[in-house]
Amino acid sequence: MAAPAPVTRQVSGGTVPVPAPSGPDRGQPLAAAVAELPVLDARGQRVPFGALFRERRAVVVFVRHFLCYICKEYVEDLAKIPKSFLREANVTLIVIGQSSYHHIEPFCRLTGYSHEIYVDPEREIYKRLGMKRGEEIASSGQSPHVKSNLLSGSLQSLWRAVTGPLFDFQGDPAQQGGILILGPGNNIHFIHRDRNRLDHKPINSVLQLVGVQHVNFTNRPSVIHV
């Protein structure tokens, strides 16, 4: 049987190869029952989870909870991904949290995030996808997306909790997140389940899998080698 032809992405001046997605559940379809579960948008409107990627390919990021300073700083970097980069690769970016939908708009204002975002307040999709609950002791390395240390980050989270309009954790504090590449249809191309709060995938490594060009997440200008 002949090997499949490599996937390429059109860019100015030609095409570049797109790395094949990988992961423990690569190639397995998302169960129809999971695709039918609802998520809520910022107005509280119910949307079937599977409708988010039925006709398109999507990078779907499940965050721990909206008060988590690590999640906040990770989403702040997701917010830096230009929409033009996603359009060029025909990919959409979606964040899913597990708070009340009332927290969506304040979280977006806080992080500057303007891509799609929904919540799964009952955590049913988290559970069905096998997202972990509790912290697994594992070395996750230094994240390029986390800027605060444990003390300062925790104090920021506590301050947001007590000064927010609703005094809650904005989700289950023990819930871990993860990231998937899905669609079109119920195709799972990649899945990563976080083992602990620092175990998220570097964003550029995921963008590379869907053919989105590299994003500079620092405030330093890119160096062009000639």
GROMACS .gro file of C-alpha atoms in nm:
model
  226
    1MET     CA    1   0.000   0.000   0.000
    2ALA     CA    2   0.144   0.335  -0.101
    3ALA     CA    3   0.223   0.587   0.170
    4PRO     CA    4  -0.016   0.881   0.185
    5ALA     CA    5   0.100   1.199   0.015
    6PRO     CA    6   0.226   1.464   0.258
    7VAL     CA    7  -0.014   1.743   0.347
    8THR     CA    8   0.101   2.085   0.233
    9ARG     CA    9  -0.002   2.442   0.304
   10GLN     CA   10  -0.008   2.718   0.043
   11VAL     CA   11   0.199   3.025   0.132
   12SER     CA   12   0.334   3.310  -0.071
   13GLY     CA   13   0.601   3.171  -0.298
   14GLY     CA   14   0.491   2.806  -0.288
   15THR     CA   15   0.384   2.536  -0.045
   16VAL     CA   16   0.528   2.403   0.279
   17PRO     CA   17   0.466   2.059   0.433
   18VAL     CA   18   0.227   2.036   0.726
   19PRO     CA   19   0.343   1.785   0.992
   20ALA     CA   20   0.101   1.496   1.045
   21PRO     CA   21  -0.090   1.526   1.373
   22SER     CA   22  -0.015   1.269   1.642
   23GLY     CA   23  -0.135   1.168   1.984
   24PRO     CA   24  -0.274   0.871   2.175
   25ASP     CA   25  -0.623   0.897   2.021
   26ARG     CA   26  -0.519   1.014   1.676
   27GLY     CA   27  -0.754   0.885   1.407
   28GLN     CA   28  -1.027   0.778   1.649
   29PRO     CA   29  -1.366   0.943   1.597
   30LEU     CA   30  -1.524   1.149   1.870
   31ALA     CA   31  -1.823   0.962   2.011
   32ALA     CA   32  -2.151   1.099   1.876
   33ALA     CA   33  -2.288   1.124   2.231
   34VAL     CA   34  -2.001   1.358   2.323
   35ALA     CA   35  -2.049   1.568   2.009
   36GLU     CA   36  -2.413   1.619   2.109
   37LEU     CA   37  -2.332   1.751   2.457
   38PRO     CA   38  -2.394   2.125   2.492
   39VAL     CA   39  -2.156   2.409   2.561
   40LEU     CA   40  -2.271   2.761   2.647
   41ASP     CA   41  -2.166   3.084   2.481
   42ALA     CA   42  -2.128   3.424   2.652
   43ARG     CA   43  -2.506   3.480   2.635
   44GLY     CA   44  -2.589   3.143   2.784
   45GLN     CA   45  -2.703   2.998   2.451
   46ARG     CA   46  -2.656   2.621   2.419
   47VAL     CA   47  -2.451   2.494   2.125
   48PRO     CA   48  -2.378   2.125   2.053
   49PHE     CA   49  -2.007   2.063   2.105
   50GLY     CA   50  -1.977   1.888   1.769
   51ALA     CA   51  -2.126   2.187   1.586
   52LEU     CA   52  -1.810   2.386   1.667
   53PHE     CA   53  -1.601   2.177   1.427
   54ARG     CA   54  -1.855   1.996   1.208
   55GLU     CA   55  -1.759   2.190   0.896
   56ARG     CA   56  -1.408   2.302   0.986
   57ARG     CA   57  -1.086   2.206   1.157
   58ALA     CA   58  -1.043   2.344   1.508
   59VAL     CA   59  -0.782   2.367   1.782
   60VAL     CA   60  -0.988   2.325   2.101
   61VAL     CA   61  -0.822   2.426   2.429
   62PHE     CA   62  -0.983   2.310   2.755
   63VAL     CA   63  -0.861   2.526   3.044
   64ARG     CA   64  -0.862   2.435   3.415
   65HIS     CA   65  -1.072   2.724   3.542
   66PHE     CA   66  -1.088   3.096   3.476
   67LEU     CA   67  -0.928   3.195   3.808
   68CYS     CA   68  -0.619   2.982   3.737
   69TYR     CA   69  -0.333   3.227   3.677
   70ILE     CA   70  -0.155   2.973   3.455
   71CYS     CA   71  -0.466   2.939   3.238
   72LYS     CA   72  -0.500   3.317   3.227
   73GLU     CA   73  -0.144   3.363   3.104
   74TYR     CA   74  -0.177   3.077   2.855
   75VAL     CA   75  -0.494   3.233   2.712
   76GLU     CA   76  -0.324   3.574   2.702
   77ASP     CA   77  -0.078   3.415   2.460
   78LEU     CA   78  -0.356   3.245   2.263
   79ALA     CA   79  -0.499   3.595   2.222
   80LYS     CA   80  -0.180   3.698   2.042
   81ILE     CA   81  -0.240   3.456   1.754
   82PRO     CA   82  -0.339   3.673   1.456
   83LYS     CA   83  -0.673   3.580   1.303
   84SER     CA   84  -0.510   3.613   0.962
   85PHE     CA   85  -0.274   3.324   1.052
   86LEU     CA   86  -0.572   3.104   1.136
   87ARG     CA   87  -0.763   3.203   0.821
   88GLU     CA   88  -0.461   3.126   0.605
   89ALA     CA   89  -0.452   2.770   0.745
   90ASN     CA   90  -0.834   2.739   0.746
   91VAL     CA   91  -0.832   2.666   1.120
   92THR     CA   92  -1.039   2.805   1.405
   93LEU     CA   93  -0.930   2.846   1.767
   94ILE     CA   94  -1.169   2.764   2.051
   95VAL     CA   95  -1.125   2.789   2.429
   96ILE     CA   96  -1.357   2.597   2.660
   97GLY     CA   97  -1.380   2.661   3.033
   98GLN     CA   98  -1.594   2.504   3.304
   99SER     CA   99  -1.739   2.806   3.483
  100SER     CA  100  -2.076   2.974   3.458
  101TYR     CA  101  -2.118   3.152   3.124
  102HIS     CA  102  -2.136   3.482   3.318
  103HIS     CA  103  -1.757   3.466   3.357
  104ILE     CA  104  -1.681   3.450   2.984
  105GLU     CA  105  -1.691   3.821   2.901
  106PRO     CA  106  -1.487   3.934   3.207
  107PHE     CA  107  -1.227   3.666   3.131
  108CYS     CA  108  -1.201   3.781   2.769
  109ARG     CA  109  -1.159   4.144   2.879
  110LEU     CA  110  -0.890   4.037   3.125
  111THR     CA  111  -0.690   3.832   2.874
  112GLY     CA  112  -0.759   4.023   2.554
  113TYR     CA  113  -0.887   3.699   2.399
  114SER     CA  114  -1.116   3.757   2.099
  115HIS     CA  115  -1.136   3.413   1.938
  116GLU     CA  116  -1.421   3.170   2.012
  117ILE     CA  117  -1.490   3.070   2.373
  118TYR     CA  118  -1.753   2.856   2.546
  119VAL     CA  119  -1.807   2.684   2.880
  120ASP     CA  120  -1.902   2.334   2.994
  121PRO     CA  121  -2.024   2.418   3.346
  122GLU     CA  122  -2.119   2.060   3.434
  123ARG     CA  123  -1.780   1.934   3.308
  124GLU     CA  124  -1.956   1.658   3.114
  125ILE     CA  125  -1.733   1.697   2.808
  126TYR     CA  126  -1.422   1.714   3.027
  127LYS     CA  127  -1.526   1.384   3.187
  128ARG     CA  128  -1.616   1.210   2.862
  129LEU     CA  129  -1.287   1.312   2.704
  130GLY     CA  130  -1.096   1.170   3.001
  131MET     CA  131  -0.955   1.501   3.123
  132LYS     CA  132  -0.782   1.441   3.455
  133ARG     CA  133  -0.896   1.565   3.791
  134GLY     CA  134  -0.630   1.628   4.053
  135GLU     CA  135  -0.258   1.692   4.019
  136GLU     CA  136  -0.028   1.422   3.888
  137ILE     CA  137   0.331   1.462   4.003
  138ALA     CA  138   0.525   1.486   3.680
  139SER     CA  139   0.800   1.706   3.546
  140SER     CA  140   0.648   1.935   3.287
  141GLY     CA  141   0.945   2.164   3.228
  142GLN     CA  142   0.941   2.540   3.208
  143SER     CA  143   0.641   2.674   3.019
  144PRO     CA  144   0.713   2.954   2.771
  145HIS     CA  145   0.366   3.093   2.846
  146VAL     CA  146   0.373   3.128   3.227
  147LYS     CA  147   0.524   3.455   3.349
  148SER     CA  148   0.418   3.464   3.716
  149ASN     CA  149   0.566   3.258   3.996
  150LEU     CA  150   0.348   3.048   4.227
  151LEU     CA  151   0.317   3.312   4.499
  152SER     CA  152   0.240   3.614   4.282
  153GLY     CA  153   0.013   3.413   4.053
  154SER     CA  154  -0.186   3.266   4.342
  155LEU     CA  155  -0.228   3.609   4.502
  156GLN     CA  156  -0.357   3.748   4.172
  157SER     CA  157  -0.609   3.463   4.148
  158LEU     CA  158  -0.727   3.519   4.505
  159TRP     CA  159  -0.767   3.892   4.443
  160ARG     CA  160  -0.975   3.827   4.133
  161ALA     CA  161  -1.192   3.583   4.330
  162VAL     CA  162  -1.275   3.825   4.612
  163THR     CA  163  -1.320   4.131   4.389
  164GLY     CA  164  -1.521   3.962   4.116
  165PRO     CA  165  -1.900   4.006   4.083
  166LEU     CA  166  -1.951   3.639   4.179
  167PHE     CA  167  -1.734   3.501   4.458
  168ASP     CA  168  -1.654   3.153   4.327
  169PHE     CA  169  -1.363   2.959   4.181
  170GLN     CA  170  -1.501   2.997   3.828
  171GLY     CA  171  -1.481   2.621   3.788
  172ASP     CA  172  -1.361   2.314   3.978
  173PRO     CA  173  -1.005   2.393   4.103
  174ALA     CA  174  -0.906   2.024   4.080
  175GLN     CA  175  -1.000   1.988   3.713
  176GLN     CA  176  -0.718   1.970   3.459
  177GLY     CA  177  -0.748   2.072   3.097
  178GLY     CA  178  -0.611   1.961   2.764
  179ILE     CA  179  -0.602   2.034   2.394
  180LEU     CA  180  -0.748   1.867   2.085
  181ILE     CA  181  -0.737   1.909   1.710
  182LEU     CA  182  -1.080   1.816   1.575
  183GLY     CA  183  -1.280   1.823   1.253
  184PRO     CA  184  -1.417   1.851   1.003
  185GLY     CA  185  -1.673   1.611   1.143
  186ASN     CA  186  -1.600   1.407   1.453
  187ASN     CA  187  -1.239   1.330   1.359
  188ILE     CA  188  -0.982   1.351   1.639
  189HIS     CA  189  -0.642   1.434   1.490
  190PHE     CA  190  -0.461   1.503   1.817
  191ILE     CA  191  -0.537   1.501   2.188
  192HIS     CA  192  -0.327   1.594   2.490
  193ARG     CA  193  -0.462   1.563   2.844
  194ASP     CA  194  -0.280   1.779   3.098
  195ARG     CA  195  -0.138   1.582   3.390
  196ASN     CA  196  -0.108   1.893   3.608
  197ARG     CA  197  -0.149   2.268   3.583
  198LEU     CA  198   0.187   2.318   3.409
  199ASP     CA  199   0.150   2.033   3.159
  200HIS     CA  200  -0.011   2.229   2.875
  201LYS     CA  201   0.134   2.199   2.527
  202PRO     CA  202   0.346   2.488   2.397
  203ILE     CA  203   0.119   2.679   2.162
  204ASN     CA  204   0.353   2.689   1.864
  205SER     CA  205   0.397   2.311   1.874
  206VAL     CA  206   0.020   2.273   1.831
  207LEU     CA  207  -0.006   2.545   1.567
  208GLN     CA  208   0.262   2.366   1.368
  209LEU     CA  209   0.044   2.054   1.353
  210VAL     CA  210  -0.233   2.243   1.173
  211GLY     CA  211  -0.008   2.445   0.946
  212VAL     CA  212  -0.037   2.778   1.126
  213GLN     CA  213   0.279   2.984   1.105
  214HIS     CA  214   0.499   3.044   1.407
  215VAL     CA  215   0.387   3.317   1.648
  216ASN     CA  216   0.628   3.533   1.848
  217PHE     CA  217   0.484   3.538   2.200
  218THR     CA  218   0.754   3.761   2.345
  219ASN     CA  219   0.761   4.139   2.324
  220ARG     CA  220   1.095   4.119   2.148
  221PRO     CA  221   1.106   4.168   1.771
  222SER     CA  222   1.177   3.860   1.563
  223VAL     CA  223   1.534   3.821   1.437
  224ILE     CA  224   1.556   3.750   1.067
  225HIS     CA  225   1.871   3.564   0.966
  226VAL     CA  226   2.002   3.641   0.616
   0.00000   0.00000   0.00000
